[in-house]
Coordinates of C-alpha atoms in Angstrom, one line a residue:
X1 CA -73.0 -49.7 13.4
X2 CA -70.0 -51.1 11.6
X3 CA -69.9 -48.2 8.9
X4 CA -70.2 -46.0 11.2
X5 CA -67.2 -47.1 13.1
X6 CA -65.3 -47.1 10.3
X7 CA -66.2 -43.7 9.4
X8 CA -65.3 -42.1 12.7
X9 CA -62.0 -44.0 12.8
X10 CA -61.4 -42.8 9.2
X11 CA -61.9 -39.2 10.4
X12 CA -59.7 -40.0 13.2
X13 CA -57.3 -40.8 11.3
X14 CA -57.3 -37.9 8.8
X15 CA -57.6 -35.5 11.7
X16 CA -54.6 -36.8 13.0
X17 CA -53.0 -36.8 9.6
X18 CA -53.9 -32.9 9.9
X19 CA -52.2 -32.2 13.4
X20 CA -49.2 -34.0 12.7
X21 CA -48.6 -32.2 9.1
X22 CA -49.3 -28.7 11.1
X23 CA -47.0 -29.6 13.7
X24 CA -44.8 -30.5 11.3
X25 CA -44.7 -27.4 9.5
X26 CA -44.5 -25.2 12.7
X27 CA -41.4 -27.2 14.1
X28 CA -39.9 -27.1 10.7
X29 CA -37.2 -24.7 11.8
X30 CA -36.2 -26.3 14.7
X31 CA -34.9 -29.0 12.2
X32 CA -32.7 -26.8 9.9
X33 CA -29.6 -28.2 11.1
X34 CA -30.9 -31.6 10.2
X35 CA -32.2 -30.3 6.7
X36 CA -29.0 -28.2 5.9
X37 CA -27.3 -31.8 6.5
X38 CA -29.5 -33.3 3.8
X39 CA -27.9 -30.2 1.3
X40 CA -30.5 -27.4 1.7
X41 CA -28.9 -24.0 2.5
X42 CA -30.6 -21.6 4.7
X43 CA -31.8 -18.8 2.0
X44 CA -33.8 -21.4 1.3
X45 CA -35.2 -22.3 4.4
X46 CA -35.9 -18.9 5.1
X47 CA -37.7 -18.4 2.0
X48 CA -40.0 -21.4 2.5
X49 CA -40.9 -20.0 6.1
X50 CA -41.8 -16.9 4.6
X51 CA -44.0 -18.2 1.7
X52 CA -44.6 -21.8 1.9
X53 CA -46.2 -21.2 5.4
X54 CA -47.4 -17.7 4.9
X55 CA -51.0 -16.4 5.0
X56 CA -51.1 -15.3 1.3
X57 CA -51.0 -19.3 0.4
X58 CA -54.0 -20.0 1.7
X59 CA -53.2 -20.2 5.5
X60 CA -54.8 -19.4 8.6
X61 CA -53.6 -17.7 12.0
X62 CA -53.2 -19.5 15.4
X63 CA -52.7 -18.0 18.1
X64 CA -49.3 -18.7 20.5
X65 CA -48.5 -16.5 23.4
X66 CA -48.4 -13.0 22.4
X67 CA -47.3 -14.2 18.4
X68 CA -49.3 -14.8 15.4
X69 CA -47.9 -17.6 13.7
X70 CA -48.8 -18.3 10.1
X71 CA -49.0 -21.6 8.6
X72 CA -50.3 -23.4 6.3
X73 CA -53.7 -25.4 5.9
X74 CA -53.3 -28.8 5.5
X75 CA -56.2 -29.2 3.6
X76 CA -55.2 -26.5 1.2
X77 CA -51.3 -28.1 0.2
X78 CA -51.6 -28.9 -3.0
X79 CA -50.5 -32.0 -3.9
X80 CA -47.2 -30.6 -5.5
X81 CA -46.3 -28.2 -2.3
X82 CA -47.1 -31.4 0.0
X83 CA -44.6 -33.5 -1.5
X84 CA -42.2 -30.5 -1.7
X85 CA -42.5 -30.1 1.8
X86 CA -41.6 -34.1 2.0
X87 CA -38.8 -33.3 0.3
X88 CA -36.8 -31.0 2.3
X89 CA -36.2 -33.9 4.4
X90 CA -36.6 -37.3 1.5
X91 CA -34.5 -35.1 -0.8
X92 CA -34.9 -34.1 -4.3
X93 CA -33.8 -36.1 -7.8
X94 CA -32.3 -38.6 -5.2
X95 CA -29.2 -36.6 -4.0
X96 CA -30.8 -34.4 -1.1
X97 CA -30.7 -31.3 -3.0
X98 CA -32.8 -29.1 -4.4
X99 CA -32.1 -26.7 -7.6
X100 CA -33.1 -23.3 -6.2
X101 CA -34.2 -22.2 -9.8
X102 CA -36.8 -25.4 -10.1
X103 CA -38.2 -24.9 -6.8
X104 CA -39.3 -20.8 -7.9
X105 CA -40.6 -21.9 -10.6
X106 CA -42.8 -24.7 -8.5
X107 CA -43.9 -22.0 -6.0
X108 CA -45.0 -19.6 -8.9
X109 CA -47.0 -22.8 -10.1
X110 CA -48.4 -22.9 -6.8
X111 CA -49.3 -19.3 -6.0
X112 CA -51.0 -19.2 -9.4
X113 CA -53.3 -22.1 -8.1
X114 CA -54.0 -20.8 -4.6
X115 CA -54.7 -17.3 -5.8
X116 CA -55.3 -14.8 -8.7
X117 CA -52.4 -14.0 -11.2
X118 CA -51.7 -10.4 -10.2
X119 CA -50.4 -11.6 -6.5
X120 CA -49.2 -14.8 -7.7
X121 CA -46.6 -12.6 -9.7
X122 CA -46.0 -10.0 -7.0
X123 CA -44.8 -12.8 -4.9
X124 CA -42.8 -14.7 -7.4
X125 CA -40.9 -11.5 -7.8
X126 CA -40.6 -11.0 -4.4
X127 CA -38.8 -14.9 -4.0
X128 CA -36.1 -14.0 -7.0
X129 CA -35.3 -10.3 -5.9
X130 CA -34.8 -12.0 -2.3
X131 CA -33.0 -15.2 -3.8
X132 CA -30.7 -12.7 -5.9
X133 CA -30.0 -10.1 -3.5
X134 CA -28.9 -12.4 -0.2
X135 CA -27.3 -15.1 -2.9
X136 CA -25.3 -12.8 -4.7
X137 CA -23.6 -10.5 -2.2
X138 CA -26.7 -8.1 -1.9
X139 CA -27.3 -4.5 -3.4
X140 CA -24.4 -2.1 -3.0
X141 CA -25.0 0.9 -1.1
X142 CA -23.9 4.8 -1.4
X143 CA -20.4 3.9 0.1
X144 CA -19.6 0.8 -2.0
X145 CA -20.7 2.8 -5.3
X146 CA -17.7 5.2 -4.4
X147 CA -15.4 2.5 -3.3
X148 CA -15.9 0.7 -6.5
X149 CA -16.0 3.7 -8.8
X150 CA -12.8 4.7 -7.9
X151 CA -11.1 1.4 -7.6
X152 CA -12.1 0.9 -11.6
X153 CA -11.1 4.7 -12.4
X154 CA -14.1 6.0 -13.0
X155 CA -14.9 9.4 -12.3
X156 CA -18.5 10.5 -11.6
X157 CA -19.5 14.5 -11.6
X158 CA -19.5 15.2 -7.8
X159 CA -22.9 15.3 -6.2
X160 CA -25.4 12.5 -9.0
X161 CA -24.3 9.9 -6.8
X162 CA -27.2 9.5 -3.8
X163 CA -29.6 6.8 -2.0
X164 CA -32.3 7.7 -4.4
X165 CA -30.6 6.8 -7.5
X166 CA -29.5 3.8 -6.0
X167 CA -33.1 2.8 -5.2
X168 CA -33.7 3.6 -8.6
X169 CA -31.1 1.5 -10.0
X170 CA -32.9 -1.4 -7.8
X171 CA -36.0 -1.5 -10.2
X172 CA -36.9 -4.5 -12.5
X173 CA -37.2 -2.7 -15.5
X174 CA -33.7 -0.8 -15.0
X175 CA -32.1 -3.7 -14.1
X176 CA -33.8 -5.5 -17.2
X177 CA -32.4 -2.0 -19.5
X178 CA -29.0 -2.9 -17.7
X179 CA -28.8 -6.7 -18.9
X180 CA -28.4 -5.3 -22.6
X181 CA -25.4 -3.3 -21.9
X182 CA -23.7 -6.3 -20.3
X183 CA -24.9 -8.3 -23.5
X184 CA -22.4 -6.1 -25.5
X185 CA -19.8 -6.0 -22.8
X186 CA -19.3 -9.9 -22.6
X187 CA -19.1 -10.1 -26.8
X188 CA -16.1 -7.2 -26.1
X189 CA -18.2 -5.0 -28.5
X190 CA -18.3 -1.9 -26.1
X191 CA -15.6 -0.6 -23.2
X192 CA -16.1 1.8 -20.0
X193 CA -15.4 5.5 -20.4
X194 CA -13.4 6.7 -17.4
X195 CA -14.8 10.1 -17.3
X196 CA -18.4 10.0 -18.4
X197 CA -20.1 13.4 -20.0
X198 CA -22.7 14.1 -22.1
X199 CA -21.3 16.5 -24.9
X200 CA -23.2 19.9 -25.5
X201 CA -22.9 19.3 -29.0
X202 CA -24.7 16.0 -28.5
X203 CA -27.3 17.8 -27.0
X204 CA -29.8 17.9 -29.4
X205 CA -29.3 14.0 -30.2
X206 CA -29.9 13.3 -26.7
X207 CA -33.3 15.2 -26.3
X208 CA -34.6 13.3 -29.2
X209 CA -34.2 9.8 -27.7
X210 CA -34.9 10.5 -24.2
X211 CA -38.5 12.1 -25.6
X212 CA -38.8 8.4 -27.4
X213 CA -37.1 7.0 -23.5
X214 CA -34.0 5.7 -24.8
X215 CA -32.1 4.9 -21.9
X216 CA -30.3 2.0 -22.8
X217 CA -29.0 4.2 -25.8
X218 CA -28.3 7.2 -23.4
X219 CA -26.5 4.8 -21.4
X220 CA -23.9 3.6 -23.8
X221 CA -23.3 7.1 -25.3
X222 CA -22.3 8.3 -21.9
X223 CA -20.9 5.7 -20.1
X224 CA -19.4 3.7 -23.1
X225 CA -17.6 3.9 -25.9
X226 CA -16.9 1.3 -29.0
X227 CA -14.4 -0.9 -28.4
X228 CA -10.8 1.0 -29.0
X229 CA -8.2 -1.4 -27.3
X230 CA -7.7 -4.4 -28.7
X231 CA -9.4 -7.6 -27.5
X232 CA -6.3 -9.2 -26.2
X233 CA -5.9 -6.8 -24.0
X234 CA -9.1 -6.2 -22.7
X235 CA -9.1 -9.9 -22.2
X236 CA -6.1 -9.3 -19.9
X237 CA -7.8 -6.7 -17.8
X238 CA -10.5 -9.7 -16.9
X239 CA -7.8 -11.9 -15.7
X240 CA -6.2 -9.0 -13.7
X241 CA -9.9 -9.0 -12.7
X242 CA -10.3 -11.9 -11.7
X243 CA -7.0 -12.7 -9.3
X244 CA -7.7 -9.3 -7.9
X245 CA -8.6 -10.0 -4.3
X246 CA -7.5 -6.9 -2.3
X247 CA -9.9 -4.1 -4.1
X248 CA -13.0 -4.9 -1.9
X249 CA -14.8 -6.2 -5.1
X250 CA -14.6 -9.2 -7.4
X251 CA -16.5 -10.2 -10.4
X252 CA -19.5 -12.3 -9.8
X253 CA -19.5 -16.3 -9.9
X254 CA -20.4 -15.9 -13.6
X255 CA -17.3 -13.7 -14.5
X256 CA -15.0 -16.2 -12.9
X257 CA -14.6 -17.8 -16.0
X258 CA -16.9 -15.8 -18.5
X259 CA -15.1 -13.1 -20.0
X260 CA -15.9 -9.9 -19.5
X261 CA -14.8 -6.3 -20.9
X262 CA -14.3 -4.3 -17.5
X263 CA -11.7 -1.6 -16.4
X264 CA -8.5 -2.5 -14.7
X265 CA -9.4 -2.5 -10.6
X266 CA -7.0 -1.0 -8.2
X267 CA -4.7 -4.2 -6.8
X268 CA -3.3 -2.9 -3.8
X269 CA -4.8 -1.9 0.0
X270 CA -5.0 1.5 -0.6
X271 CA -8.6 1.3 -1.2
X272 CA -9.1 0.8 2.3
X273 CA -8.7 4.2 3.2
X274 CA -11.5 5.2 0.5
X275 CA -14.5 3.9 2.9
X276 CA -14.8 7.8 4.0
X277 CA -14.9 9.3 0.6
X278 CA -17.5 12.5 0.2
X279 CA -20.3 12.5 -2.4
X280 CA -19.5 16.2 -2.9
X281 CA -21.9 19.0 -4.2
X282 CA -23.9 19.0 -7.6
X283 CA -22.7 22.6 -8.7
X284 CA -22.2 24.3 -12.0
X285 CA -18.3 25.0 -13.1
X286 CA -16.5 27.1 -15.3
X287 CA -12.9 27.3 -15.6
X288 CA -10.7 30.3 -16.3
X289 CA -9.3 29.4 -19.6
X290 CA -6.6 31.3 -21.5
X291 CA -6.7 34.9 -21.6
X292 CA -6.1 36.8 -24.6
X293 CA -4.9 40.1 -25.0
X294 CA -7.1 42.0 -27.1
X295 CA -3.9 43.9 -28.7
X296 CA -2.7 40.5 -30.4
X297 CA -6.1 40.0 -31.9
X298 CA -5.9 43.5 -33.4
X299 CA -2.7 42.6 -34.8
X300 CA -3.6 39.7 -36.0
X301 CA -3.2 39.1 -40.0
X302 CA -5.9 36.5 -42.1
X303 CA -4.8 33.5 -43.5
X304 CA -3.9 33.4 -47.0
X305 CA -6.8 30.6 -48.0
X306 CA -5.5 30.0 -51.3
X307 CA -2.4 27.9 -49.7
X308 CA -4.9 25.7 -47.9
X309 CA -6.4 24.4 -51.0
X310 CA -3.0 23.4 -52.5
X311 CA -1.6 21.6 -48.9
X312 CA -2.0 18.0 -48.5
X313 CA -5.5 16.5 -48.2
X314 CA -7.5 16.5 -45.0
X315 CA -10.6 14.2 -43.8
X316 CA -13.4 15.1 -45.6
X317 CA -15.8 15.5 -42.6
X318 CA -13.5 18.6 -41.1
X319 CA -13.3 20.4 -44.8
X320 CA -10.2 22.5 -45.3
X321 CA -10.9 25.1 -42.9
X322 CA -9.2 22.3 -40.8
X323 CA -5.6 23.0 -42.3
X324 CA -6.1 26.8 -40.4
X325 CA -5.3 26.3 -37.0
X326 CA -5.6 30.1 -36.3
X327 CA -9.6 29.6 -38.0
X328 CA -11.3 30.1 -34.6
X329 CA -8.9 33.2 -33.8
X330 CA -9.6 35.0 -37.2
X331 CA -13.2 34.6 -36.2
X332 CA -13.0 36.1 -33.2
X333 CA -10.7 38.6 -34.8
X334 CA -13.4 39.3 -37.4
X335 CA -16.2 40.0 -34.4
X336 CA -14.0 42.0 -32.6
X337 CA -13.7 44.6 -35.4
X338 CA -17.2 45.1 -35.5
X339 CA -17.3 46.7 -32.4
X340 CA -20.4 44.9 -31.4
X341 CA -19.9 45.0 -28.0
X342 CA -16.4 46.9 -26.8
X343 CA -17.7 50.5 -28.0
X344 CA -17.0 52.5 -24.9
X345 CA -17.0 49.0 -22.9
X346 CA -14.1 46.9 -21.5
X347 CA -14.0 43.6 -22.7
X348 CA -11.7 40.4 -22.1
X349 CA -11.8 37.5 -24.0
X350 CA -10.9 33.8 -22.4
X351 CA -10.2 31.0 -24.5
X352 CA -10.8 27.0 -23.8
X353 CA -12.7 27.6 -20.5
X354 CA -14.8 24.9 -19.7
X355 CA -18.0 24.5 -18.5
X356 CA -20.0 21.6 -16.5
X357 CA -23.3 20.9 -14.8
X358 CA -23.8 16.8 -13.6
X359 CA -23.1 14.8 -16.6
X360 CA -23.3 17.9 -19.3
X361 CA -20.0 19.3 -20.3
X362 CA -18.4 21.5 -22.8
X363 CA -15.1 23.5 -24.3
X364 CA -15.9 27.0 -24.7
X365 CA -14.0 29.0 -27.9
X366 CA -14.4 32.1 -26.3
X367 CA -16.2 34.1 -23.3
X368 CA -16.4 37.7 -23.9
X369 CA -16.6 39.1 -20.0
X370 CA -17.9 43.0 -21.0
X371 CA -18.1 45.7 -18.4
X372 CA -18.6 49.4 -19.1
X373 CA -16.0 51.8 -19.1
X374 CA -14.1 51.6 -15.6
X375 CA -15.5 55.3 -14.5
X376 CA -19.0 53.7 -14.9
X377 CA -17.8 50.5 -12.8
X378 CA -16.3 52.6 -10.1
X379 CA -19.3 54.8 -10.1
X380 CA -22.3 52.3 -10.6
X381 CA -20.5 48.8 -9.6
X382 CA -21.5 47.2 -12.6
X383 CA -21.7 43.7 -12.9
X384 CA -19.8 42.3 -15.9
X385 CA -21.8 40.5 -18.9
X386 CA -20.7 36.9 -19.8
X387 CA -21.0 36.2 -23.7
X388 CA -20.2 33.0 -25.4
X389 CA -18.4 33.6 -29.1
X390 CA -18.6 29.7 -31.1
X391 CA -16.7 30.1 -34.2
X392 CA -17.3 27.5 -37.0
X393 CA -15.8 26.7 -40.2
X394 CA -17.9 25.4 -43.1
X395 CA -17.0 24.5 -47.3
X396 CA -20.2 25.3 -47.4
X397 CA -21.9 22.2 -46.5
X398 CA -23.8 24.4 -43.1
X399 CA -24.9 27.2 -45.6
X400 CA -28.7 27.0 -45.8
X401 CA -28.6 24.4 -42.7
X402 CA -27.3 26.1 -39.7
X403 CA -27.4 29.4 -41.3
X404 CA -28.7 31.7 -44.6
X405 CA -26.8 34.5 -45.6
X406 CA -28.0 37.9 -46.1
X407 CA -29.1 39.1 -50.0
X408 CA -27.9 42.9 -49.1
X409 CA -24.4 41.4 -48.9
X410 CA -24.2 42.1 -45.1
X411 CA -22.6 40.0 -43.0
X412 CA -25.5 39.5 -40.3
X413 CA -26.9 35.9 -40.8
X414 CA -30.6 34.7 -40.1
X415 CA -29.3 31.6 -37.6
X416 CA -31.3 28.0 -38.1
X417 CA -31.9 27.8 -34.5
X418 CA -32.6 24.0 -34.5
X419 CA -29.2 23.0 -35.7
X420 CA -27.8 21.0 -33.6
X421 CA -24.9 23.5 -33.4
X422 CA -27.6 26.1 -31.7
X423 CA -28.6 23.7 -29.2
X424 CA -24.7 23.5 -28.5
X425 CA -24.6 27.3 -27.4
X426 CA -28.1 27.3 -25.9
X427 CA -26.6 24.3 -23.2
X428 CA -23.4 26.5 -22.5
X429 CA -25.6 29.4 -21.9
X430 CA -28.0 27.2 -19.6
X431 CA -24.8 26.0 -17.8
X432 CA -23.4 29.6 -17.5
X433 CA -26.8 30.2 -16.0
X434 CA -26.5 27.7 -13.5
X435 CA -22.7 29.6 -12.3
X436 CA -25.1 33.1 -12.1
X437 CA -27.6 31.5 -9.8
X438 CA -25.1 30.0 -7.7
X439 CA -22.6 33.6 -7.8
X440 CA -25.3 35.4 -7.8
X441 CA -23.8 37.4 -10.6
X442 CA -25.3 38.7 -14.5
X443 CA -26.8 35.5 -16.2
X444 CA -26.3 34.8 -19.3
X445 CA -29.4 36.2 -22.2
X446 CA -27.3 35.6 -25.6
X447 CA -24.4 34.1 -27.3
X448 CA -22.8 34.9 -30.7
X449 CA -22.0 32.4 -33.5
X450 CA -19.4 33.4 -36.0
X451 CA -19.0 31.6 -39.1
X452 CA -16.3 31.6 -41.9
X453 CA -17.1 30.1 -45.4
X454 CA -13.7 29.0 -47.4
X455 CA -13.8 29.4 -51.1
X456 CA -11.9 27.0 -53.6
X457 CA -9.0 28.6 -55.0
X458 CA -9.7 31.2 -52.2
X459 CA -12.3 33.7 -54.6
X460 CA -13.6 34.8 -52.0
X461 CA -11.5 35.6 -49.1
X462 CA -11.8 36.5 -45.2
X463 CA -16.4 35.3 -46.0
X464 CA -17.4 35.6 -42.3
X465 CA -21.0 35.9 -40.9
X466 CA -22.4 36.3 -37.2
X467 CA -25.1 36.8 -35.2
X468 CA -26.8 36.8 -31.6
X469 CA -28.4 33.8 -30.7
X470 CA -30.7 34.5 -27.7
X471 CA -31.7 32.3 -25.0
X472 CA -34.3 30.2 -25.8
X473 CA -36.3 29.7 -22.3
X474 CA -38.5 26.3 -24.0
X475 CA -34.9 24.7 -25.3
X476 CA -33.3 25.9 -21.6
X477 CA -36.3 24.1 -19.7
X478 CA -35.5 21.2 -22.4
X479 CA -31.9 20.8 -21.6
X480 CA -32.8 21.1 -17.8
X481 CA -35.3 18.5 -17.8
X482 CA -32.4 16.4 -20.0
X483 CA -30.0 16.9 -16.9
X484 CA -32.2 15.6 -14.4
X485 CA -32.8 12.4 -16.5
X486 CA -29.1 12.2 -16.9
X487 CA -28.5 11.8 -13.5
X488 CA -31.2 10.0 -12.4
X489 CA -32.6 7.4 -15.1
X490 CA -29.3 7.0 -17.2
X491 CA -27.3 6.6 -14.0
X492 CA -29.3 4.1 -12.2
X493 CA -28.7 1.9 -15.5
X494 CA -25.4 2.3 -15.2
X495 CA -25.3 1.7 -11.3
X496 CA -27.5 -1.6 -12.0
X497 CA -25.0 -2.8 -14.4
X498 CA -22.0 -2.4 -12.0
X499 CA -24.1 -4.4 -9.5
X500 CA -24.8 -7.4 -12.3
X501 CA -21.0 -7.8 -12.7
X502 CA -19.0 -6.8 -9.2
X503 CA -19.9 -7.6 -5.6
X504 CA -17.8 -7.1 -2.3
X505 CA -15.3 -9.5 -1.6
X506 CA -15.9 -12.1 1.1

């Protein structure tokens, strides 16, 4: 009778142990105030109502009115999440607080021992995406991505920036891709470009890492560039940084007093008025460029190459076709003699235009707009035919490489058309392309490449070759596919490094 006393009182006992530990836990918010006292902020009360007395840890349901309220079994606390719990009001390490980054990594411990690894991850990750977002000022949105931009001077094409890149930009893995770049920013070894493009002659480059999914590398080459000022001063753009107070922005906690390579902010009010920017429209451009008169070119006299040889030295990498400065007109000059295309055609010829789709950009040499003759315009409204003309110079260093001449002694060259000079043309064709669909005008079906070879001593004189290269539909669905990773993958790298260093102001 005795023993069995003492067993029921025992079980007394521990039942009310039981009640009182889930009373406990269900009151728990109702002394915050009390706990905040003790040095435990409220992110971190909120956290611990959301996992330490969630379902997923083991916990059952009780019913309360119309609510469901979730808390945990106090037969399933684990020994470690029991005394935790004890500790939001004992303290922790003696002084009251707890270090946010010890107590994720205790909860991780426990989710791995209440359930499998797969969730015990999911919400591990879920506690430092929350801890890091409400800590740290919180994920920017569409308007503070155009605030900052412009505050640091950075100009975007109009229309990539949208709420699905920024979701993007939100993902682990980008975020992880971003931390590199910031790596190489904080040892002063890369700088910000203010007007961010990806070169058509670069083209080619670019396709081959973004088939191996090099976006890091994608990220520096348009975004970035090596380090040109000197480290003093971009030392002194951080401190500008730093005091900056009236921007919106400021540099996170860590860039207080880490240095930092980042572009000089706007210091004055004005960026108040810049909450009601426009995203714009994501649309293809070409400019005008300079018109030549066609009776100039005709005039035109070659260069004597022999004085070229004899002027000063030039860098290697140009070769003497660099001392010419009218090179790229005497090409142009040479086409136009063939009579290609003018025979019974008008044709005007625009110089330097350039050309620009999202984050792909280019300088044109020439664009040959040829019509008929103007009685077969006026008659038959024909639409005019856009033709790109690249000129290039060589030493001979692109013979056999970009192009083979002809054993007849003609001048009509069989083009390489994997150079990366042919994927140049083929993305100003695809971006001319782009301008037809939107004018609804003549696209865009070939371009012509004009190449002068200079002779030592000049034995040769006035050596051009040319040909049509024609649009290549599998390189054009290429550099298309290269555009939309541009402006989605590339920049949400970019967009999650901006959010790793800046945050809105308090």
């Amino acid at each position: 009778m005795e023993q069995n006393r003492h067993r029921v009182l025992h079980g007394e006992v521990k039942a009310s142990a039981g009640k009182y530990r889930s009373w406990r836990n269900e009151k728990w918010l109702d002394r915050k105030e009390q706990w905040n006292g003790a040095g435990l902020c409220e992110l971190e009360l909120k956290i611990r109502m959301e996992v330490g007395l969630s379902g997923k840890m083991g916990g059952k349901e009780r019913g309360d009115g119309d609510k469901k309220v979730k808390y945990k079994a106090a037969g399933h606390a684990t020994k470690r999440q029991s005394r935790t719990i004890d500790g939001l009001t004992m303290g922790s390490a003696g002084d009251g607080k707890i270090n946010p980054e010890e107590r994720v990594k205790e909860e991780v411990k426990g989710m791995w021992r209440n359930e499998n690894p797969v969730n015990g991850i999911k919400e591990a990750n879920v506690i430092m995406k929350r801890l890091t977002k409400e800590e740290s000022g919180g994920q920017l949105e569409l308007g503070d991505y155009l605030v900052l931009l412009k505050s640091l001077r950075i100009n975007l094409p109009n229309g990539v920036l949208n709420p699905k890149v920024i979701r993007l930009s939100q993902n682990a893995d980008i975020v992880q891709k971003a931390q590199g770049i910031v790596k190489e920013l904080e040892d002063f070894k890369l700088q910000f470009n203010s007007t961010p493009r990806l070169g058509c002659r670069e083209v080619k480059e670019t396709l081959a890492l973004k088939d191996k999914g090099k976006v890091l590398e994608i990220t520096q080459m348009i975004f970035f560039e090596k380090q040109k000022d000197a480290d003093v001063a971009l030392r002194a753009k951080w401190k500008e940084n730093v005091s900056n107070t009236v921007c919106g922005f400021r540099l996170r906690d860590k860039y207080k007093t880490m240095a930092i390579s980042t572009p000089a902010m706007y210091a004055t009010t004005q960026t108040r008025c810049w909450r009601n920017l426009e995203v714009g429209d994501n649309l293809a451009n070409i400019s005008e460029g300079v018109t030549m008169k066609v009776h100039d070119i005709e005039k035109r006299d070659y260069c004597d190459e022999s004085t070229i040889w004899t002027s000063s030295p030039c860098p290697k990498r140009f070769g003497k076709f660099f001392e010419n400065l009218a090179d790229e007109v005497e090409c142009l000059k040479f086409f136009h003699e063939l009579g290609e295309i003018v025979n019974n055609k008008r044709v005007r010829y625009t110089r330097n235009s350039k050309v620009d789709f999202g984050f792909l950009s280019g300088r044109l040499d020439f664009l040959a707009e040829v019509t008929g003759s103007r009685a077969n315009v006026k008659a038959n409204g024909t639409e005019s035919n856009k033709i790109v003309i690249e000129c290039k110079g060589t030493t001979g260093d692109m013979v056999g490489k970009l192009f083979t001449k002809p054993r007849n002694g003609g001048r009509c060259a069989q083009l390489n058309e994997t150079h990366q000079y042919c994927y140049q043309v083929q993305a100003y064709m695809y971006i001319l392309n782009r301008v037809a669909k939107q004018t609804h005008t003549f696209a865009s079906d070939r371009a012509v490449m004009v190449i002068r070879h200079y002779h030592k001593n000049a034995q040769e004189p006035r050596d051009f070759y040319w040909n049509y290269l024609r649009k290549n539909e599998a390189v054009q669905q290429k550099i298309e596919e290269l555009c939309v990773f541009c402006q989605e993958e590339v920049l949400a790298c970019f967009l999650a490094l901006l959010n790793l260093i800046f945050q809105k102001g308090i």
